[in-house]
Short mmCIF file of C-alpha atoms in Angstrom, two decimals:
data_model
loop_
_atom_site.label_atom_id
_atom_site.label_comp_id
_atom_site.label_asym_id
_atom_site.label_seq_id
_atom_site.Cartn_x
_atom_site.Cartn_y
_atom_site.Cartn_z
CA MET A 1 105.78 131.14 143.91
CA VAL A 2 104.84 133.17 140.84
CA GLU A 3 106.27 131.78 137.60
CA THR A 4 108.15 134.31 135.49
CA ASP A 5 107.56 134.70 131.76
CA GLN A 6 111.05 133.34 131.09
CA GLU A 7 110.40 130.23 133.17
CA HIS A 8 107.05 129.71 131.48
CA MET A 9 108.66 130.00 128.04
CA HIS A 10 111.34 127.51 129.02
CA LYS A 11 108.73 125.03 130.21
CA SER A 12 106.77 125.50 127.01
CA THR A 13 109.77 124.68 124.85
CA MET A 14 110.44 121.60 126.96
CA ALA A 15 106.92 120.29 126.46
CA MET A 16 106.87 116.84 124.91
CA VAL A 17 105.04 116.39 121.61
CA ASP A 18 103.69 112.85 121.63
CA TYR A 19 100.46 113.37 119.65
CA LYS A 20 99.97 114.98 116.25
CA ALA A 21 96.59 115.97 114.85
CA VAL A 22 95.52 116.84 111.34
CA THR A 23 93.30 119.88 111.81
CA PHE A 24 90.37 121.02 109.69
CA THR A 25 87.22 123.11 109.87
CA LEU A 26 83.56 122.13 110.01
CA ALA A 27 80.88 124.83 109.94
CA GLY A 28 83.39 127.46 111.08
CA LYS A 29 84.76 125.45 114.04
CA ASP A 30 88.22 123.89 114.40
CA TYR A 31 88.59 120.12 114.69
CA GLY A 32 91.37 117.54 114.56
CA VAL A 33 91.99 113.81 114.23
CA ASP A 34 94.99 111.67 115.13
CA ILE A 35 97.46 111.82 112.23
CA MET A 36 98.15 108.10 112.65
CA SER A 37 94.66 107.34 111.33
CA VAL A 38 95.01 109.62 108.28
CA ARG A 39 96.19 107.65 105.28
CA GLU A 40 96.00 110.38 102.63
CA ILE A 41 94.30 113.67 101.90
CA SER A 42 92.52 114.84 98.78
CA ARG A 43 91.23 118.17 97.53
CA GLY A 44 87.73 117.41 96.31
CA GLY A 45 86.69 114.72 93.89
CA ARG A 46 83.90 113.11 91.90
CA PHE A 47 81.89 110.45 93.71
CA THR A 48 79.71 107.69 92.35
CA TYR A 49 76.17 107.78 93.68
CA VAL A 50 75.05 104.69 95.60
CA PRO A 51 71.34 104.10 96.28
CA ASN A 52 69.93 102.92 99.61
CA THR A 53 72.66 104.39 101.82
CA PRO A 54 72.41 106.75 104.83
CA HIS A 55 72.01 110.44 104.13
CA PHE A 56 75.58 111.25 105.20
CA VAL A 57 77.14 108.96 102.56
CA ARG A 58 78.07 111.10 99.55
CA GLY A 59 78.92 108.06 97.44
CA VAL A 60 81.99 105.96 96.76
CA TYR A 61 85.38 106.94 95.42
CA ASN A 62 87.87 104.94 93.36
CA LEU A 63 91.25 105.45 95.02
CA ARG A 64 93.64 103.78 92.57
CA GLY A 65 91.45 100.71 92.30
CA GLU A 66 90.20 100.62 95.91
CA ILE A 67 86.51 101.52 96.28
CA ILE A 68 85.96 103.48 99.50
CA PRO A 69 82.80 105.07 100.96
CA ILE A 70 82.78 108.87 101.29
CA VAL A 71 81.14 110.18 104.47
CA ASP A 72 80.26 113.85 104.81
CA LEU A 73 81.16 114.65 108.42
CA ARG A 74 78.97 117.75 108.29
CA GLN A 75 75.87 115.73 107.53
CA PHE A 76 76.99 112.97 109.89
CA PHE A 77 77.08 115.48 112.76
CA GLY A 78 73.94 117.33 111.60
CA LEU A 79 75.84 120.51 110.74
CA PRO A 80 74.64 122.88 108.00
CA VAL A 81 75.73 122.03 104.44
CA HIS A 82 75.08 124.09 101.34
CA LYS A 83 73.97 121.81 98.53
CA ASP A 84 75.83 123.82 95.90
CA GLU A 85 79.02 123.95 97.94
CA LYS A 86 82.03 122.24 96.37
CA VAL A 87 83.94 119.62 98.32
CA GLU A 88 87.15 121.30 99.53
CA GLY A 89 88.84 118.60 101.57
CA ILE A 90 88.72 114.84 102.04
CA LEU A 91 90.60 112.92 104.73
CA ILE A 92 91.21 109.32 103.68
CA CYS A 93 91.30 107.57 107.05
CA ARG A 94 91.88 103.95 107.98
CA VAL A 95 90.99 102.24 111.26
CA LYS A 96 91.86 98.55 111.45
CA ASN A 97 90.49 97.08 108.21
CA THR A 98 88.05 99.89 107.40
CA THR A 99 88.84 102.81 105.10
CA LEU A 100 86.55 105.84 104.77
CA GLY A 101 86.84 109.21 103.11
CA LEU A 102 85.70 112.03 105.38
CA VAL A 103 84.46 115.25 103.76
CA VAL A 104 85.31 118.43 105.69
CA ASP A 105 85.11 122.14 104.88
CA SER A 106 88.85 122.72 104.61
CA ILE A 107 92.04 120.98 105.74
CA GLU A 108 94.30 123.27 107.75
CA LYS A 109 97.60 121.95 109.15
CA VAL A 110 99.31 119.48 111.50
CA VAL A 111 99.43 120.45 115.18
CA GLY A 112 101.89 118.90 117.65
CA ILE A 113 100.39 118.19 121.07
CA ASP A 114 101.48 117.00 124.49
CA ARG A 115 98.83 114.46 125.48
CA ARG A 116 98.85 115.87 129.01
CA ASP A 117 97.45 119.14 127.62
CA ILE A 118 94.34 117.48 126.16
CA GLN A 119 91.32 118.51 128.23
CA PRO A 120 88.30 116.24 128.79
CA ALA A 121 85.41 116.55 126.34
CA HIS A 122 82.51 118.80 127.29
CA PRO A 123 79.29 119.40 125.33
CA MET A 124 79.72 123.17 125.43
CA PHE A 125 82.83 123.00 123.23
CA ALA A 126 81.18 121.62 120.10
CA GLU A 127 77.91 121.29 118.25
CA ILE A 128 78.29 117.52 118.00
CA ASN A 129 77.54 114.60 120.27
CA ILE A 130 80.07 114.23 123.06
CA GLN A 131 80.53 110.53 122.26
CA TYR A 132 82.52 111.52 119.16
CA ILE A 133 84.90 113.85 121.05
CA GLU A 134 88.24 112.60 122.34
CA GLY A 135 89.19 115.89 123.99
CA ILE A 136 89.85 119.61 123.65
CA ILE A 137 93.19 121.32 123.02
CA ASP A 138 94.12 125.01 123.00
CA ARG A 139 96.84 125.89 120.48
CA GLU A 140 97.86 129.29 119.09
CA ASP A 141 94.74 130.95 120.51
CA ARG A 142 92.50 128.44 118.74
CA LEU A 143 90.37 125.80 120.40
CA TYR A 144 90.50 122.44 118.62
CA VAL A 145 87.97 119.66 119.18
CA LEU A 146 89.80 116.34 118.81
CA LEU A 147 87.49 113.71 117.33
CA ASN A 148 87.42 110.06 118.29
CA ILE A 149 87.89 108.55 114.84
CA HIS A 150 87.33 105.00 116.11
CA GLN A 151 83.90 105.92 117.47
CA ILE A 152 82.96 107.72 114.25
CA PHE A 153 83.99 104.74 112.13
CA GLY A 154 82.07 102.32 114.35
CA ILE A 155 78.83 104.29 114.30
CA ALA A 156 79.04 105.09 110.58
CA LYS A 157 79.73 101.48 109.66
CA ASP A 158 76.85 100.24 111.86
CA LEU A 159 74.43 102.70 110.25
CA MET A 160 75.52 101.71 106.75
CA ASP A 161 75.18 98.03 107.62
CA ASP A 162 71.71 98.68 109.04
CA GLU A 163 70.67 100.41 105.82
CA LEU A 164 71.87 97.45 103.78
CA ALA A 165 70.05 95.03 106.07
CA LYS A 166 66.81 96.99 105.63
CA GLU A 167 67.21 96.90 101.87
CA GLU A 168 67.86 93.15 101.90
CA ALA A 169 64.81 92.58 104.10
CA HIS A 170 62.68 94.67 101.74
CA GLU A 171 63.89 92.69 98.73
CA GLU A 172 63.06 89.41 100.49
CA GLU A 173 59.55 90.66 101.34
CA VAL A 174 58.96 91.64 97.74
CA ALA A 175 60.25 88.32 96.50
CA ALA A 176 58.06 86.43 98.98
CA VAL A 177 54.79 87.92 97.64
CA PRO A 178 53.09 85.19 95.52
CA ALA A 179 52.49 86.00 91.89
CA PRO A 180 48.86 86.85 90.89
CA ALA A 181 46.67 83.82 90.15
CA GLN A 182 46.55 82.92 86.47
CA PRO A 183 43.11 82.69 84.81
CA GLU A 184 41.64 79.26 84.22
CA PRO A 185 42.51 77.98 80.76
CA THR A 186 39.62 77.82 78.25
CA ALA A 187 39.11 75.46 75.40
CA SER A 188 40.71 77.97 73.01
CA THR A 189 43.73 78.48 75.29
CA PRO A 190 46.02 75.46 75.40
CA THR A 191 47.40 74.62 78.83
CA PRO A 192 51.20 74.34 78.89
CA SER A 193 52.55 71.22 80.46
CA THR A 194 54.10 71.95 83.85
CA PRO A 195 56.19 69.50 85.85
CA ALA A 196 54.54 68.41 89.05
CA THR A 197 55.76 69.86 92.31
CA PRO A 198 56.83 67.20 94.84
CA THR A 199 54.35 67.04 97.69
CA SER A 200 57.16 66.55 100.22
CA GLN A 201 58.51 70.10 99.58
CA PRO A 202 56.29 73.18 100.11
CA THR A 203 55.97 75.58 97.20
CA SER A 204 56.98 78.55 99.39
CA GLN A 205 60.53 77.15 99.49
CA SER A 206 61.22 78.68 96.08
CA PHE A 207 60.87 82.16 97.58
CA VAL A 208 63.34 81.70 100.45
CA LYS A 209 66.73 83.41 99.96
CA THR A 210 69.90 81.91 101.31
CA PRO A 211 71.58 84.49 103.58
CA GLU A 212 74.74 85.96 102.05
CA VAL A 213 77.57 87.97 103.52
CA ILE A 214 77.45 91.25 101.62
CA GLU A 215 80.21 93.82 101.86
CA PRO A 216 79.13 97.48 102.13
CA PHE A 217 78.45 99.32 98.88
CA VAL A 218 78.08 96.32 96.59
CA ALA A 219 75.38 98.45 95.03
CA VAL A 220 78.07 100.58 93.38
CA GLU A 221 78.10 98.06 90.54
CA GLN A 222 74.43 98.57 89.87
CA GLU A 223 73.27 100.90 87.11
CA ILE A 224 72.38 104.33 88.46
CA PRO A 225 68.74 105.27 87.82
CA ALA A 226 68.25 107.82 85.06
CA SER A 227 66.53 110.17 87.51
CA VAL A 228 69.73 110.71 89.50
CA GLN A 229 72.28 110.61 86.70
CA VAL A 230 74.12 113.87 86.09
CA GLU A 231 75.81 114.67 82.80
CA PRO A 232 79.44 115.48 83.74
CA ASP A 233 81.14 118.58 82.40
CA ALA A 234 84.40 118.51 80.47
CA GLN A 235 86.57 118.84 83.56
CA THR A 236 84.96 116.09 85.61
CA GLN A 237 84.76 113.74 82.62
CA ALA A 238 88.55 113.45 82.67
CA LEU A 239 88.43 112.37 86.31
CA LEU A 240 85.66 109.89 85.60
CA ASP A 241 87.72 108.42 82.78
CA MET A 242 90.69 108.07 85.07
CA LEU A 243 88.66 106.35 87.79
CA ASN A 244 86.61 103.98 85.71
CA ASN A 245 88.45 103.41 82.44
CA MET A 246 92.06 102.62 83.25
CA PRO A 247 93.55 101.98 79.77
CA GLU A 248 95.12 98.70 78.78
CA PRO A 249 98.74 98.76 77.55
CA ASN A 250 98.92 99.72 73.90
CA ALA A 251 100.15 96.72 71.91
CA ASP A 252 101.35 98.99 69.08
CA ILE A 253 103.83 100.70 71.38
CA LEU A 254 106.54 98.20 70.45
CA ILE A 255 106.68 99.39 66.86
CA GLN A 256 107.53 102.97 67.74
CA PRO A 257 111.05 103.91 66.56
CA ASP A 258 112.35 104.99 69.97
CA ILE A 259 111.30 101.67 71.51
CA GLU A 260 112.95 99.70 68.74
CA ASP A 261 116.12 101.65 69.44
CA LEU A 262 115.87 100.80 73.13
CA LEU A 263 115.57 97.09 72.36
CA SER A 264 118.92 97.09 70.55
CA ASP A 265 121.90 95.16 71.90
CA GLY A 266 123.69 98.27 73.13
CA LYS A 267 124.43 98.27 76.85
CA HIS A 268 125.16 101.11 79.22
CA HIS A 269 128.22 100.77 81.41
CA THR A 270 128.90 103.12 84.30
CA ARG A 271 132.41 103.36 85.66
CA ARG A 272 132.42 102.59 89.35
CA VAL A 273 134.21 105.11 91.55
CA THR A 274 136.44 103.60 94.25
CA PHE A 275 136.66 105.32 97.62
CA LYS A 276 140.27 106.21 98.48
CA GLY A 277 139.84 106.04 102.25
CA ASP A 278 139.51 103.08 104.59
CA GLU A 279 136.39 101.00 105.10
CA ARG A 280 135.71 102.39 108.56
CA GLY A 281 135.73 105.97 107.23
CA TRP A 282 133.24 105.03 104.50
CA GLU A 283 130.91 103.31 106.93
CA GLN A 284 131.00 106.32 109.26
CA LEU A 285 130.21 108.69 106.38
CA VAL A 286 127.25 106.55 105.31
CA ALA A 287 125.96 106.42 108.90
CA ASP A 288 126.35 110.19 109.42
CA LEU A 289 124.37 111.05 106.28
CA ALA A 290 121.58 108.71 107.33
CA ASP A 291 121.46 109.95 110.94
CA LEU A 292 121.69 113.68 110.22
CA ILE A 293 119.42 114.13 107.18
CA SER A 294 118.01 110.63 106.44
CA PHE A 295 120.07 110.44 103.23
CA ARG A 296 120.77 106.83 102.23
CA VAL A 297 123.93 105.84 100.37
CA THR A 298 122.96 103.01 98.01
CA HIS A 299 123.79 101.78 94.53
CA ILE A 300 121.62 104.66 93.28
CA ASN A 301 124.07 107.36 94.40
CA GLU A 302 127.25 105.73 95.74
CA ASN A 303 129.34 106.78 92.72
CA TRP A 304 128.67 110.47 93.35
CA ILE A 305 129.18 110.07 97.11
CA ALA A 306 132.51 108.26 96.60
CA GLN A 307 133.69 110.92 94.15
CA ARG A 308 132.71 113.68 96.57
CA ALA A 309 134.44 111.92 99.48
CA ASN A 310 137.62 111.54 97.42
CA GLU A 311 137.56 115.29 96.71
CA TYR A 312 137.38 115.93 100.46
CA LEU A 313 140.36 113.63 101.07
CA ASP A 314 142.39 115.19 98.25
CA LYS A 315 141.91 118.63 99.82
CA GLY A 316 142.75 117.34 103.30
CA LYS A 317 139.20 117.89 104.59
CA SER A 318 137.73 115.74 107.31
CA LEU A 319 134.82 113.45 106.41
CA GLU A 320 133.46 113.68 109.95
CA LEU A 321 129.93 115.11 109.82
CA ASN A 322 128.68 116.36 113.17
CA GLU A 323 125.71 118.55 112.27
CA GLU A 324 122.99 118.80 109.67
CA ASP A 325 124.80 121.71 108.02
CA ASP A 326 127.91 119.53 107.63
CA ALA A 327 125.87 116.89 105.79
CA LEU A 328 124.18 119.45 103.53
CA ARG A 329 127.54 121.06 102.78
CA PHE A 330 128.96 117.68 101.79
CA LEU A 331 125.99 117.07 99.44
CA LYS A 332 126.21 120.51 97.82
CA GLY A 333 125.81 120.00 94.09
CA PHE A 334 124.09 116.61 94.41
CA PHE A 335 120.45 117.63 94.26
CA SER A 336 118.79 118.13 90.89
CA ALA A 337 118.67 121.40 89.00
CA LYS A 338 115.54 123.52 89.42
CA THR A 339 114.48 121.75 92.61
CA GLY A 340 111.62 123.80 94.10
CA GLN A 341 111.25 125.77 90.87
CA LEU A 342 109.52 125.40 87.53
CA TRP A 343 111.74 123.55 85.08
CA SER A 344 113.63 125.32 82.33
CA LYS A 345 112.51 125.13 78.71
CA GLU A 346 115.53 122.93 77.91
CA MET A 347 114.52 120.38 80.56
CA MET A 348 110.92 120.27 79.36
CA ASP A 349 111.91 119.94 75.70
CA GLU A 350 114.28 117.10 76.54
CA LEU A 351 111.60 115.23 78.44
CA ASN A 352 109.12 115.76 75.64
CA ASP A 353 111.58 114.36 73.08
CA HIS A 354 111.53 110.99 74.85
CA LEU A 355 107.84 110.67 75.66
CA SER A 356 105.77 108.15 73.73
CA PRO A 357 102.51 109.76 72.51
CA GLN A 358 99.27 108.00 73.36
CA GLU A 359 96.37 108.29 70.95
CA LYS A 360 93.58 107.81 73.48
CA GLY A 361 92.80 107.28 77.13
CA ILE A 362 94.47 108.75 80.21
CA TYR A 363 98.19 109.53 80.27
CA HIS A 364 99.16 108.44 83.82
CA ILE A 365 102.05 110.28 85.49
CA TRP A 366 103.43 109.22 88.88
CA ASN A 367 105.34 111.92 90.78
CA PRO A 368 106.41 110.64 94.22
CA GLY A 369 108.15 113.22 96.38
CA CYS A 370 106.35 116.15 94.76
CA ALA A 371 107.26 118.49 97.66
CA THR A 372 106.09 122.05 96.86
CA GLY A 373 104.44 120.99 93.59
CA HIS A 374 106.75 122.87 91.20
CA GLU A 375 107.89 119.60 89.63
CA SER A 376 104.32 118.36 89.19
CA TYR A 377 103.25 121.55 87.44
CA SER A 378 106.39 121.47 85.27
CA VAL A 379 105.61 117.95 84.07
CA LEU A 380 101.93 118.74 83.53
CA GLY A 381 102.83 121.84 81.56
CA THR A 382 105.24 119.84 79.40
CA VAL A 383 102.53 117.36 78.52
CA LEU A 384 99.83 119.97 77.91
CA VAL A 385 101.92 122.38 75.85
CA ASN A 386 103.36 119.65 73.64
CA GLY A 387 100.11 117.71 73.29
CA VAL A 388 101.46 114.31 74.37
CA SER A 389 98.03 113.20 75.55
CA ASN A 390 94.50 114.48 75.40
CA THR A 391 93.91 113.70 79.09
CA PRO A 392 96.91 113.65 81.45
CA LYS A 393 96.58 112.75 85.12
CA VAL A 394 99.39 113.43 87.59
CA TYR A 395 99.47 111.52 90.89
CA ALA A 396 101.65 113.83 93.01
CA GLN A 397 102.57 112.38 96.40
CA ASP A 398 104.61 113.51 99.39
CA ILE A 399 105.03 112.51 103.04
CA ASP A 400 104.87 116.16 104.11
CA LEU A 401 101.18 116.69 104.72
CA ILE A 402 101.45 120.47 104.80
CA LEU A 403 103.29 120.67 101.48
CA ALA A 404 100.79 118.30 99.85
CA SER A 405 97.94 120.46 101.17
CA GLN A 406 99.44 123.74 99.97
CA ALA A 407 100.59 122.57 96.53
CA PRO A 408 97.17 123.03 94.84
CA HIS A 409 97.33 126.73 95.72
CA LEU A 410 100.84 127.33 94.38
CA THR A 411 101.27 130.70 92.67
CA PHE A 412 103.91 131.98 90.24
CA GLU A 413 105.38 135.22 88.98
CA SER A 414 105.31 135.94 85.26
CA HIS A 415 109.11 135.86 84.99
CA GLU A 416 109.13 132.27 86.34
CA LEU A 417 106.99 130.88 83.52
CA PRO A 418 108.63 128.91 80.69
CA GLU A 419 107.62 129.56 77.12
CA ASN A 420 103.95 128.91 76.29
CA PHE A 421 102.99 128.44 79.96
CA ASP A 422 101.06 131.72 79.95
CA MET A 423 98.21 130.00 78.09
CA LEU A 424 97.77 127.66 81.09
CA MET A 425 97.59 130.44 83.68
CA THR A 426 94.98 132.66 85.26
CA GLU A 427 95.39 135.71 87.48
CA SER A 428 94.56 135.42 91.20
CA THR A 429 94.88 137.77 94.15
CA GLN A 430 98.14 136.08 95.18
CA GLY A 431 99.65 135.78 91.70
CA LEU A 432 99.43 133.55 88.64
CA GLN A 433 97.95 130.07 89.06
CA PHE A 434 97.18 127.19 86.75
CA LYS A 435 93.63 127.39 85.45
CA ASN A 436 91.24 125.09 87.27
CA GLU A 437 90.63 122.94 84.19
CA TYR A 438 94.36 122.16 84.13
CA LYS A 439 94.95 122.15 87.89
CA ASN A 440 92.34 119.40 88.23
CA PHE A 441 94.62 117.09 86.24
CA ILE A 442 96.88 116.85 89.31
CA ILE A 443 95.91 114.86 92.40
CA PHE A 444 98.10 116.00 95.31
CA GLU A 445 98.17 113.29 97.96
CA TYR A 446 99.70 112.72 101.37
CA ALA A 447 101.36 109.36 100.78
CA ASP A 448 104.64 107.57 101.44
CA VAL A 449 106.27 105.97 98.39
CA VAL A 450 107.44 103.16 100.67
CA ASN A 451 103.85 102.04 101.24
CA VAL A 452 102.67 102.12 97.62
CA GLN A 453 101.75 98.56 96.64
CA ASN A 454 100.19 98.82 93.19
CA PHE A 455 100.12 101.46 90.47
CA PRO A 456 98.85 100.08 87.13
CA GLY A 457 99.03 101.82 83.77
CA ILE A 458 101.95 104.20 84.40
CA ASN A 459 103.13 106.16 81.33
CA LEU A 460 105.65 108.47 83.03
CA ILE A 461 107.47 108.40 86.38
CA VAL A 462 109.19 111.49 87.76
CA ALA A 463 111.05 110.67 90.98
CA ARG A 464 113.99 113.05 91.15
CA ASP A 465 116.21 112.57 94.23
CA ILE A 466 113.49 110.67 96.13
CA LEU A 467 115.29 107.31 95.83
CA SER A 468 118.28 108.74 97.71
CA TYR A 469 116.14 108.76 100.85
CA LEU A 470 115.20 105.09 100.56
CA THR A 471 117.03 102.00 101.77
CA GLU A 472 118.06 99.27 99.33
CA ASP A 473 114.98 97.22 100.27
CA GLU A 474 112.70 100.22 99.84
CA ILE A 475 114.24 100.95 96.43
CA GLN A 476 113.53 97.39 95.36
CA ASN A 477 109.90 97.79 96.46
CA PHE A 478 109.68 101.01 94.44
CA LEU A 479 111.12 99.28 91.37
CA GLU A 480 108.73 96.37 91.78
CA VAL A 481 105.78 98.78 91.72
CA ALA A 482 107.28 100.59 88.72
CA ASN A 483 108.05 97.38 86.83
CA ASN A 484 104.59 95.95 87.42
CA GLY A 485 102.73 99.15 86.58
CA ALA A 486 104.78 100.60 83.74
CA GLU A 487 104.35 99.74 80.10
CA ILE A 488 107.25 99.15 77.73
CA GLY A 489 108.44 102.58 76.67
CA THR A 490 107.51 104.27 79.95
CA VAL A 491 109.92 107.07 80.85
CA MET A 492 111.41 107.38 84.34
CA VAL A 493 113.19 110.55 85.42
CA LEU A 494 115.57 110.22 88.38
CA GLY A 495 117.75 112.77 90.14
CA ASP A 496 120.61 114.37 88.21
CA HIS A 497 123.19 112.30 90.09
CA GLU A 498 121.19 109.12 90.64
CA GLU A 499 121.92 105.98 88.61
CA LEU A 500 119.56 103.08 88.07
CA HIS A 501 121.05 99.62 87.51
CA ASP A 502 118.11 97.49 86.45
CA GLN A 503 117.97 95.37 83.30
CA LYS A 504 114.39 96.40 82.63
CA TRP A 505 115.33 100.09 82.36
CA LYS A 506 117.83 101.55 79.91
CA PRO A 507 119.44 104.98 80.33
CA VAL A 508 118.81 107.47 77.55
CA ASP A 509 121.42 109.94 76.33
CA SER A 510 120.31 113.26 77.81
CA GLN A 511 121.86 116.54 78.89
CA TYR A 512 119.45 118.18 81.33
CA LEU A 513 117.65 115.22 82.95
CA SER A 514 118.51 111.71 84.09
CA ILE A 515 116.13 109.70 81.88
CA TYR A 516 115.50 105.94 81.69
CA LYS A 517 113.09 103.96 79.52
CA LYS A 518 111.48 100.61 80.25
CA ILE A 519 112.57 98.02 77.68
CA GLU A 520 111.01 94.82 79.02
#
């Protein structure tokens, strides 16, 4: 029986998506890897050269203290690469205990796939060895080659290990060559006294090396030969400083007037709002918000939620939330001002008033939940326009891979720009964008705040509304990272209706932002 278009469309919509791939391009062809193996993504970067490595290893990269090898997939597969071409996309992938950065031409999007639609690999579909291909998928009139990331990691690691083994063997051969014979001493040349060598032990023993277990890329600590050193330009120097010279906390920060004020005996008390309904109604409301839109009612936001629920009860409205729209309607007015937009001048000025200037080094800004990137650019602009630091660096993170990928290309209209932002902009075909020398101060990353373990040297944290999507345990993990990484005087900006109850952070009187400062 012939299948009608309507039946085919119905079947298509019923297709199960049980595999997601991060897609990218290599030499004009479309490829993809399992999203479960992709830890983060990065838009270019500066790598440290490492001698005696395979040709496809571009160098190593310092990812917040973790040194990872960077493999150029184009060179790994023998595809054409222009030497002057800038690195456009890096996939930070992890398989078991191995992490590699994979250089590709450009990162595209995430594609949902029904595993049953994946076709077997065939050499005619790609210019690479079939052993690296997991399968072929046809989506939106584009043919994607799905790569077997486990196979790539295994081969790459073996080749790198082989290169290290060759280098070690060469060093042992050089060391084993006896030194040239010394001339016989003459009467005018005194002979230095030398301890006798025991006859029971051969002299060649001194040249034998004890085998050592050497991790890949130990050579990164070696000094780079002058012949391959490249003098960095002004833009890349800032990134090099960030990677290799993480500043120590400034001991003089405690004498700054605003910090002394924070260390006073004054305490901040927040009146707790009591829910007027019964316990069962409260529990159902909390569960509905979590189930419908993943919103978590915790100590961070329960005052606002209780107040809002009481308003519903006072007006005779039902607290039963059945659909996503019901939950969003209930939360109307909760989310912070200027979400998804550049901040107002008043917001930026207020933030600037509470920032602690740093005389030297990198000014580290952590922006989890960066979403479209508007917030990241707002914070960067605040720092640049007001001259808080000579070298800011914004770590902008989000669990939405597409948003994190698109944020570097964000454009603006002239009427959106706050005062003095025009000096940071350049004209593009799509609209106004931050100039590259400023845009490079932001690292947009695909990362989940829940999995962040360590973040040293934080000077500013901007996490508006993100904590309202975390459980109590996840909030505690976030605060542990913030407490361990932040210096005294570090500013934290939360959502307009979020409250932080932590003795190490004190709320600051503010009108446009919810600001806290670290006091211990």
